[in-house]
Amino acid sequence: MNTLFNDAPGPQEAAPSAFIIDGTQANFMEEVIEASREMPVLVDFWATWCGPCKTLTPALERVINAQKGRVRLVKIDVDQNRELVAQLSRMGLPMQSVPTVVAFWQGQIADTFSGALPESEIKRFVEALLKIAGSSAPGEALITEAKALLDQGQPEQAAQYFAAALQEAKDKPEAWGGLVRAFLAIGEEHQAEQVLAQVPESIAEHAEVTGARAALTLAQEGRKAQAAMAGLESRLAANPDDHEARYDLATALNATGARAEAAAALLEIVKRDRAWNEDGARMQLLKFFEAWGMDDPATMTARRKLSTLLFS
């Protein structure tokens, strides 16, 4: 079986899109200032007519790629962002020439240099920046960024960040679980299975991992149930007490992302016949909760309704 880091999108392969981006006045606050609160950010101010920039920018990209996501690079074309450059100059940022590289950490300027430095000097510059940021920051920052990307509907990039965090350290259940969920969002169930097979035994029962495992199981069940969704709805219309059809419909609804509707279907079974299938509806609902996460709004709402049914 291929290993995770052969099959998963590796940071060196995907870094140009995941860890190296083009900056503008519109995204400067988000991609530089706010992002630097999670990981160090280098900003490369360049211009198309600048000869030294043609040497410096590729060298910066190679150094950033080698860091596997521990540092972000934002490239800003000064001619396309004159107002931003003027604002930064008024704030005291040295912008007299290009190329100029500015390092940000925790929303503040941490260091800067101008001119086309040799690649060895760029490496030392980045290493010094990482020391300022602290040795414990990179892995956690990657996971935080990955979760945000996943929430924003960017699972491909999230997978790159989760994989990079695991290259920092293998004992991060949030990264393992997140990588599984990212692959599921992409539709790569086989990749998700391979990731779960490589989780260290010491964290295999962590809530982040078991939740991801439950999400994979539900995705597989849901894919099968989705094909029969129309028939399931017809069966329920003919017989509202067809609990098997309602159970399968809940699984299919969950697979489509309709969490509230999926929970409602299972709650209806519990309401009509608590003992059906050896309490199977309640058990499936608990599996949903595990897959969604205990702090998910759908989980909290359905859990309150379940408690009302069980204790009324």
Coordinates of C-alpha atoms in Angstrom, one line a residue:
M1 CA 0.0 0.0 0.0
N2 CA 1.2 3.5 -0.8
T3 CA 2.0 5.7 2.1
L4 CA 0.1 8.8 3.0
F5 CA 2.8 11.1 1.9
N6 CA 3.2 9.4 -1.5
D7 CA -0.5 9.5 -2.2
A8 CA -1.6 12.7 -0.5
P9 CA -1.0 16.1 -2.2
G10 CA 2.5 16.9 -0.9
P11 CA 3.3 20.4 0.2
Q12 CA 6.2 20.6 -2.2
E13 CA 4.0 19.6 -5.1
A14 CA 1.1 21.9 -4.2
A15 CA 2.8 24.7 -2.4
P16 CA 2.5 27.2 -5.3
S17 CA -1.3 27.2 -4.8
A18 CA -1.5 26.4 -1.1
F19 CA 1.4 28.3 0.5
I20 CA 2.3 30.9 -2.2
I21 CA -0.4 33.3 -3.3
D22 CA -0.7 36.6 -5.1
G23 CA -1.6 39.5 -2.9
T24 CA -3.7 42.6 -3.6
Q25 CA -5.0 45.6 -1.6
A26 CA -8.3 43.7 -1.3
N27 CA -6.8 40.6 0.5
F28 CA -3.8 42.2 2.2
M29 CA -5.4 42.3 5.7
E30 CA -6.7 38.7 5.5
E31 CA -3.7 37.0 3.7
V32 CA -0.9 38.9 5.4
I33 CA -1.9 40.6 8.7
E34 CA -4.5 38.1 9.9
A35 CA -2.7 35.1 8.5
S36 CA 0.5 36.1 10.3
R37 CA -1.2 35.6 13.6
E38 CA -1.1 31.9 12.8
M39 CA 2.2 31.5 10.9
P40 CA 5.0 33.7 9.6
V41 CA 4.3 35.5 6.3
L42 CA 6.8 36.8 3.8
V43 CA 5.6 39.5 1.4
D44 CA 7.6 39.8 -1.8
F45 CA 7.1 43.3 -3.4
W46 CA 8.1 43.0 -7.0
A47 CA 7.6 44.4 -10.5
T48 CA 7.5 43.0 -14.0
W49 CA 10.3 45.4 -15.2
C50 CA 12.6 44.5 -12.2
G51 CA 15.6 42.4 -13.3
P52 CA 16.6 41.3 -9.7
C53 CA 13.0 40.3 -9.0
K54 CA 13.3 37.6 -11.7
T55 CA 16.1 36.0 -9.7
L56 CA 14.7 36.6 -6.2
T57 CA 11.1 35.5 -6.6
P58 CA 12.0 31.9 -7.8
A59 CA 14.5 31.6 -5.0
L60 CA 11.9 32.7 -2.5
E61 CA 9.5 30.1 -3.8
R62 CA 12.0 27.3 -3.6
V63 CA 12.8 28.2 0.1
I64 CA 9.1 28.4 1.0
N65 CA 8.4 25.1 -0.7
A66 CA 11.2 23.5 1.3
Q67 CA 9.6 24.7 4.5
K68 CA 6.5 22.6 3.7
G69 CA 4.0 25.1 4.8
R70 CA 5.7 26.5 7.9
V71 CA 5.9 29.9 6.2
R72 CA 3.5 31.6 3.7
L73 CA 4.7 33.7 0.8
V74 CA 2.5 36.5 -0.6
K75 CA 3.7 38.1 -3.8
I76 CA 2.6 41.7 -4.5
D77 CA 3.1 43.4 -7.9
V78 CA 3.8 47.0 -6.9
D79 CA 2.5 48.4 -10.2
Q80 CA -0.8 46.7 -9.9
N81 CA -1.2 47.7 -6.2
R82 CA 0.1 51.3 -6.1
E83 CA -2.4 52.5 -3.5
L84 CA -1.5 49.7 -1.2
V85 CA 2.2 50.4 -1.6
A86 CA 1.6 54.1 -0.9
Q87 CA -0.4 53.3 2.3
L88 CA 2.4 51.0 3.5
S89 CA 5.0 53.6 2.8
R90 CA 3.0 56.2 4.8
M91 CA 3.0 53.7 7.7
G92 CA 6.8 53.6 7.6
L93 CA 7.5 50.5 5.5
P94 CA 10.6 51.0 3.4
M95 CA 9.3 50.8 -0.1
Q96 CA 11.9 52.9 -2.0
S97 CA 12.9 50.0 -4.3
V98 CA 12.1 46.5 -5.5
P99 CA 12.5 43.8 -4.8
T100 CA 11.7 44.3 -1.1
V101 CA 10.7 41.4 1.2
V102 CA 8.9 42.1 4.4
A103 CA 8.4 39.4 7.1
F104 CA 5.2 39.6 9.2
W105 CA 4.5 37.8 12.5
Q106 CA 1.6 38.3 14.8
G107 CA 0.3 41.2 12.7
Q108 CA 3.6 43.1 13.0
I109 CA 6.7 43.6 10.8
A110 CA 9.3 41.2 12.1
D111 CA 12.1 41.8 9.6
T112 CA 12.8 43.1 6.1
F113 CA 15.4 43.1 3.3
S114 CA 15.9 44.6 -0.1
G115 CA 17.6 43.4 -3.2
A116 CA 18.2 39.9 -4.7
L117 CA 19.9 37.9 -1.9
P118 CA 21.5 34.6 -2.6
E119 CA 19.3 31.6 -1.8
S120 CA 21.5 30.7 1.2
E121 CA 20.9 34.1 2.7
I122 CA 17.2 33.8 2.1
K123 CA 17.2 30.4 4.0
R124 CA 19.0 32.1 6.9
F125 CA 16.4 34.9 6.9
V126 CA 13.5 32.4 7.0
E127 CA 15.2 30.3 9.7
A128 CA 15.6 33.4 11.9
L129 CA 12.0 34.3 11.3
L130 CA 10.9 30.8 12.4
K131 CA 12.9 31.2 15.6
I132 CA 11.1 34.4 16.4
A133 CA 7.8 32.6 15.8
G134 CA 8.7 29.8 18.1
S135 CA 9.3 26.1 17.4
S136 CA 5.9 25.0 18.6
A137 CA 4.0 27.3 16.3
P138 CA 4.3 25.7 12.8
G139 CA 2.3 22.5 13.3
E140 CA -0.5 24.1 15.2
A141 CA -0.7 27.0 12.7
L142 CA -1.0 24.5 9.8
I143 CA -3.9 22.7 11.5
T144 CA -5.6 26.0 12.2
E145 CA -5.2 27.1 8.6
A146 CA -6.3 23.7 7.3
K147 CA -9.5 23.8 9.4
A148 CA -10.3 27.3 8.2
L149 CA -9.8 26.2 4.5
L150 CA -12.1 23.2 5.1
D151 CA -14.8 25.4 6.6
Q152 CA -14.4 27.7 3.6
G153 CA -15.1 24.9 1.1
Q154 CA -11.5 24.4 0.0
P155 CA -10.8 20.8 0.8
E156 CA -7.9 20.4 -1.7
Q157 CA -5.9 23.1 0.0
A158 CA -6.9 21.9 3.4
A159 CA -5.6 18.5 2.7
Q160 CA -2.2 20.0 1.8
Y161 CA -2.0 21.8 5.1
F162 CA -3.1 18.8 7.1
A163 CA -0.5 16.7 5.3
A164 CA 2.2 19.3 6.0
A165 CA 1.2 19.3 9.7
L166 CA 1.7 15.5 9.8
Q167 CA 5.1 15.8 8.3
E168 CA 5.9 18.0 11.3
A169 CA 4.7 15.4 13.7
K170 CA 2.7 12.2 13.4
D171 CA 1.0 12.5 16.8
K172 CA -1.6 15.1 15.9
P173 CA -5.1 13.5 15.9
E174 CA -6.6 16.8 14.6
A175 CA -4.5 16.6 11.5
W176 CA -5.3 12.9 10.9
G177 CA -9.0 13.4 11.3
G178 CA -8.9 16.6 9.3
L179 CA -7.1 15.0 6.4
V180 CA -9.7 12.2 6.3
R181 CA -12.5 14.8 6.2
A182 CA -10.7 16.8 3.5
F183 CA -10.4 13.7 1.3
L184 CA -14.1 12.9 1.9
A185 CA -15.1 16.4 0.9
I186 CA -13.1 15.9 -2.3
G187 CA -14.8 12.6 -2.9
E188 CA -11.7 10.5 -2.4
E189 CA -13.0 7.7 -0.1
H190 CA -10.1 5.4 -0.9
Q191 CA -7.6 8.1 0.1
A192 CA -9.5 8.6 3.3
E193 CA -9.3 4.9 4.0
Q194 CA -5.6 4.8 3.5
V195 CA -5.1 7.7 5.8
L196 CA -7.1 6.0 8.6
A197 CA -5.0 2.9 8.1
Q198 CA -1.8 4.9 9.0
V199 CA -3.1 6.6 12.1
P200 CA -0.7 5.7 15.0
E201 CA -2.3 3.2 17.4
S202 CA -1.7 5.6 20.4
I203 CA -4.2 8.1 19.0
A204 CA -6.5 5.7 17.1
E205 CA -9.4 6.2 19.6
H206 CA -9.0 10.0 19.9
A207 CA -12.3 11.7 19.2
E208 CA -11.0 13.5 16.1
V209 CA -10.0 10.2 14.6
T210 CA -13.1 8.2 15.6
G211 CA -15.3 11.0 14.3
A212 CA -13.5 11.0 11.0
R213 CA -13.8 7.2 10.9
A214 CA -17.6 7.5 11.5
A215 CA -17.8 10.1 8.7
L216 CA -16.1 7.7 6.3
T217 CA -18.5 4.9 7.2
L218 CA -21.5 7.2 6.8
A219 CA -20.3 8.5 3.5
Q220 CA -20.0 4.9 2.2
E221 CA -23.4 4.0 3.5
G222 CA -24.9 7.2 2.2
R223 CA -23.5 6.7 -1.3
K224 CA -25.4 3.4 -1.6
A225 CA -28.6 4.9 -0.1
Q226 CA -28.6 8.0 -2.3
A227 CA -29.1 5.8 -5.4
A228 CA -32.4 4.6 -3.9
M229 CA -33.5 7.9 -2.4
A230 CA -36.6 8.4 -4.7
G231 CA -37.8 4.9 -4.0
L232 CA -37.3 5.4 -0.2
E233 CA -39.5 8.6 -0.3
S234 CA -42.2 6.7 -2.3
R235 CA -42.1 3.9 0.3
L236 CA -42.6 6.4 3.1
A237 CA -45.4 8.2 1.3
A238 CA -47.2 4.9 1.1
N239 CA -46.4 3.8 4.6
P240 CA -45.1 6.3 7.2
D241 CA -44.3 3.4 9.5
D242 CA -41.8 1.9 7.1
H243 CA -38.9 2.6 9.5
E244 CA -36.3 0.8 7.4
A245 CA -37.0 3.2 4.5
R246 CA -36.9 6.2 6.9
Y247 CA -33.6 4.9 8.3
D248 CA -32.0 4.5 4.9
L249 CA -33.4 7.9 3.8
A250 CA -31.7 9.5 6.9
T251 CA -28.4 8.0 5.8
A252 CA -28.8 9.3 2.3
L253 CA -29.8 12.7 3.5
N254 CA -26.7 12.9 5.7
A255 CA -24.5 12.0 2.7
T256 CA -25.9 15.0 0.8
G257 CA -25.1 17.3 3.7
A258 CA -28.7 17.7 4.9
R259 CA -27.9 17.1 8.5
A260 CA -31.0 18.6 10.1
E261 CA -33.3 16.6 7.8
A262 CA -31.2 13.4 8.4
A263 CA -31.5 13.8 12.2
A264 CA -35.2 14.6 11.9
A265 CA -35.8 11.3 10.1
L266 CA -34.1 9.3 12.8
L267 CA -35.8 11.2 15.6
E268 CA -39.1 10.4 13.9
I269 CA -38.3 6.7 14.2
V270 CA -37.4 7.0 17.9
K271 CA -40.7 8.9 18.4
R272 CA -42.7 6.2 16.6
D273 CA -40.9 3.1 17.8
R274 CA -38.0 3.4 20.2
A275 CA -37.3 -0.3 20.2
W276 CA -37.2 -0.7 16.4
N277 CA -34.2 -2.7 15.2
E278 CA -32.8 -2.9 18.7
D279 CA -32.7 0.9 19.2
G280 CA -31.0 1.2 15.8
A281 CA -32.3 4.7 15.0
R282 CA -30.9 6.2 18.2
M283 CA -27.5 4.4 17.6
Q284 CA -27.3 5.7 14.1
L285 CA -28.1 9.2 15.4
L286 CA -25.2 8.9 17.9
K287 CA -23.0 7.9 15.0
F288 CA -24.1 11.0 13.1
F289 CA -23.2 13.1 16.2
E290 CA -19.7 11.6 16.3
A291 CA -19.1 12.2 12.6
W292 CA -20.4 15.8 12.7
G293 CA -18.6 16.7 15.9
M294 CA -20.2 17.3 19.3
D295 CA -20.0 21.1 18.9
D296 CA -21.7 21.1 15.5
P297 CA -25.0 23.1 15.5
A298 CA -26.9 20.2 14.0
T299 CA -25.6 17.9 16.7
M300 CA -26.5 20.2 19.5
T301 CA -30.0 20.8 18.1
A302 CA -30.7 17.1 17.5
R303 CA -29.3 16.0 20.8
R304 CA -31.7 18.4 22.7
K305 CA -34.6 16.9 20.7
L306 CA -33.4 13.4 21.4
S307 CA -33.2 14.1 25.2
T308 CA -36.7 15.5 25.1
L309 CA -38.0 12.3 23.4
L310 CA -36.1 9.9 25.8
F311 CA -37.0 11.6 29.0
S312 CA -40.5 13.0 28.4

